[in-house]
Steps between C-alpha positions, in 0.01 A plus 500: 500500500591867524406745225798693359478875529707795380741657746459846347264624774183424688227304320212731408135446414467626139150644550543690829881532525469362855803310628415132534693476825290786645176323400628174650578683825151657512334162440708351784398788725132451413527126577651579839212730597231285338594177675353436842737409780342252744624487857375235746213719615380568143533131407280405794243765405489367141444149628228614745311678218535197269370265770206733565406504130519120473298454821241742361474298176457182704206667673357610163512135388307395810223757440341308213763242390524659155883519496690171458570337839874460436607794288826620346552874483762681295651792694687751284725785614343825381137602460279487191596863431862380466401281204570165665184368328332616182188667643500853355183603686349847465353491852831467688537752783831685503704399803851636555790326670606704800165678524258204508719193547862386542489166318255352251408148396261330260328182614332277242228296671344214297122500527495196271770249409532271197805294587429157357580548132811387316403608150502866381209691656245619244301805611182657363635798305214530250350808668814683607811679378824308450670423832164504678237235568161427644485209747209259499441303821422197281867412556422446871295255706139557611604597854727777374228632265246515785751679725581771244166541316444839661831626356414405141327654203246259355448417133200283405538308174217418261551128570392562860842480666629775728861614495655674800789736418728585792481879536812696604293797622257286704790299647671827599170620657475181707869514595486863615185439705648185659833668587318805643277274712795300634704812580200652679474189720874489564509865604222441755741280698841663458794299626838629610745533214223476238554726196299819472267494199555850363315467170285248311402614152349345194701605193307357207548125540788537749467527878768729645577463871748722685619356832700674770731282706720682748647784295452329160212541255449225245275513194353171382324493163292183525389361163245218461620273217435164334803273523597244235775243492652447156504740208232667284463383141505864376862535622617159377689634195711726727657186647633400156723811478851550641514706820762660723412268788571181299750287693480722810169376634291206383190528283306327778583791735388756241171333406396366839179704500316820411210710626193682387499843669193728523596750229304579187613602152409849382195381303410194706218439749632576849256262665623200296853553373819383676859562388764230470788558741839327502615640834617157617724466193630857534623423853715224346623711206608778737771266632667510155518880469829671589511738796619790280200460267263473799645822644446677167145364482416621853640847426315521168177382665530771768541765228204388287256447790525872576540629145242291310224478760255732318323419279515132601668306219825338609535280807819359653389163366558625144859583599542154654392340170744721308781389733418131447500547122838677526637198691395276211646737238840589649803276568527369857862622536390855412215495753733364770727810492512637856562862400244517217198618701508834313495325161206287615304798634540695175410189301181442700396864443572464126302175483203647685499805274514272194200305636301821548579644158391173338220426752644149525606318817466122471421300812811293578311172538233563234687701233193525277337708776587869453465673839492852345249431225229707672705823529391807308762657273480818707574327833779288350676804353456706818679233705764446230582872517526482881745211465694702245560763769634229733727370227637852446601536866492164681730624779256773606207257510708254703586774750130586536417132556774474766352802679155333499650183652685702764184694587300177540770358729508822706123484547524137611776575752310803629181298553697221668660755733159649582366150559779412741456825696124437521569149629304326226475129576740275317503120494835484677393731784214275610578306814374143496163404357426202283514711182852626559708422186789258546830692504673207328258541210597866468866406480426230243295742292773764517746240371264413210451868410876563506579194288218550249467871418205584274380142463136394510343274758242231429307389807308179565257537787234284662219721638435243773851560633608852405785489752708285263547657158755331275660763284721475195744765383524432128575127502612451863256371760504598870 
């Protein structure tokens, strides 16, 4: 359905007097510079880095058998700083695309799995803020408790029993030490075509690894999580409401599982508190969002990451929640308009400003959880005023964002050119050797990347045979 418009002249934004067609054009230009083009060489480098990370995790599992033997990882396009998961950590180092890396990914690695439950999962939320939970190892068998005792905080009860609470900070300590140890061993025996480990850093409870493969640099934010099948009882009422994805994807796809991620509330105990994450569901919901709205969201996200970075208050995840609420609120035929990216961008800015002024941003899956409750009035109003300046001249802020994207791309190209003139090794330039990647695999991967832009990959891997990962792009298996 097409919206009727007046023919008396160009459509204008009432607040800024910007022409909507000019804003649409700027958003399109930003999307063009923001999207990564993958040629065959780049596709092979991505696959080589991914294989290296999975092989490394297989070796971590073999160190002390703490990780599940057959594990399922969720690989998301974009790093934690991009808001692909709700982490909001103060300790995150600032990495810049173009300067520090060319592409970024987030990898959720289950340290524990509870996959045998059909009923709603009830978590221990007595000690934590809404949307957060402690995790007692009482839910697990004796073998699992003995394996992970050293990563738990211990509470002795007056009746003589001992309760072990799985600690996100201690798990992250163990994970960082294990990854560092494995990478140290791997680097002692370098093999041809193996990625260069350029950086390994602990960022709070996240382990950030930057790999160089050929002329590409890839950032992996590796997050230890607890994986559940099913759905948490605290989010059960959300399922009773009507949603924009009804009839487009099945409820089974949306509620197939959730995670606990190592992120604490603002008043919680860091050593005990985990945050509920619905990243698996969000991958499914993304399939139901129109490309014009996604373009507006990406442009808006790029603006706010720069503008609202200090003091830390708003993360891209807040914007993602606002977008999902907008999808529930607005008619599907309106959101499907191809040339409405400008309307959507302005609407997202308005919604975010409204959330700041009222210090209210409900979590999409747990609406009773207000993600801005902790903000001071001063910080909320400071950011609301910054957004007001964007709303007064959105075209200028879009132009600045486009220049940032162009600069990042120029840096990447320049470093690639330097790399090629310095004859840096690349997987395709290696002659022979048992670790040479299969060229057919590169072509297959390139085809998958081309056919599935921006989609997330879930990988099933057996650490005893890391040469054969089975990966899934959304709901397709390969």
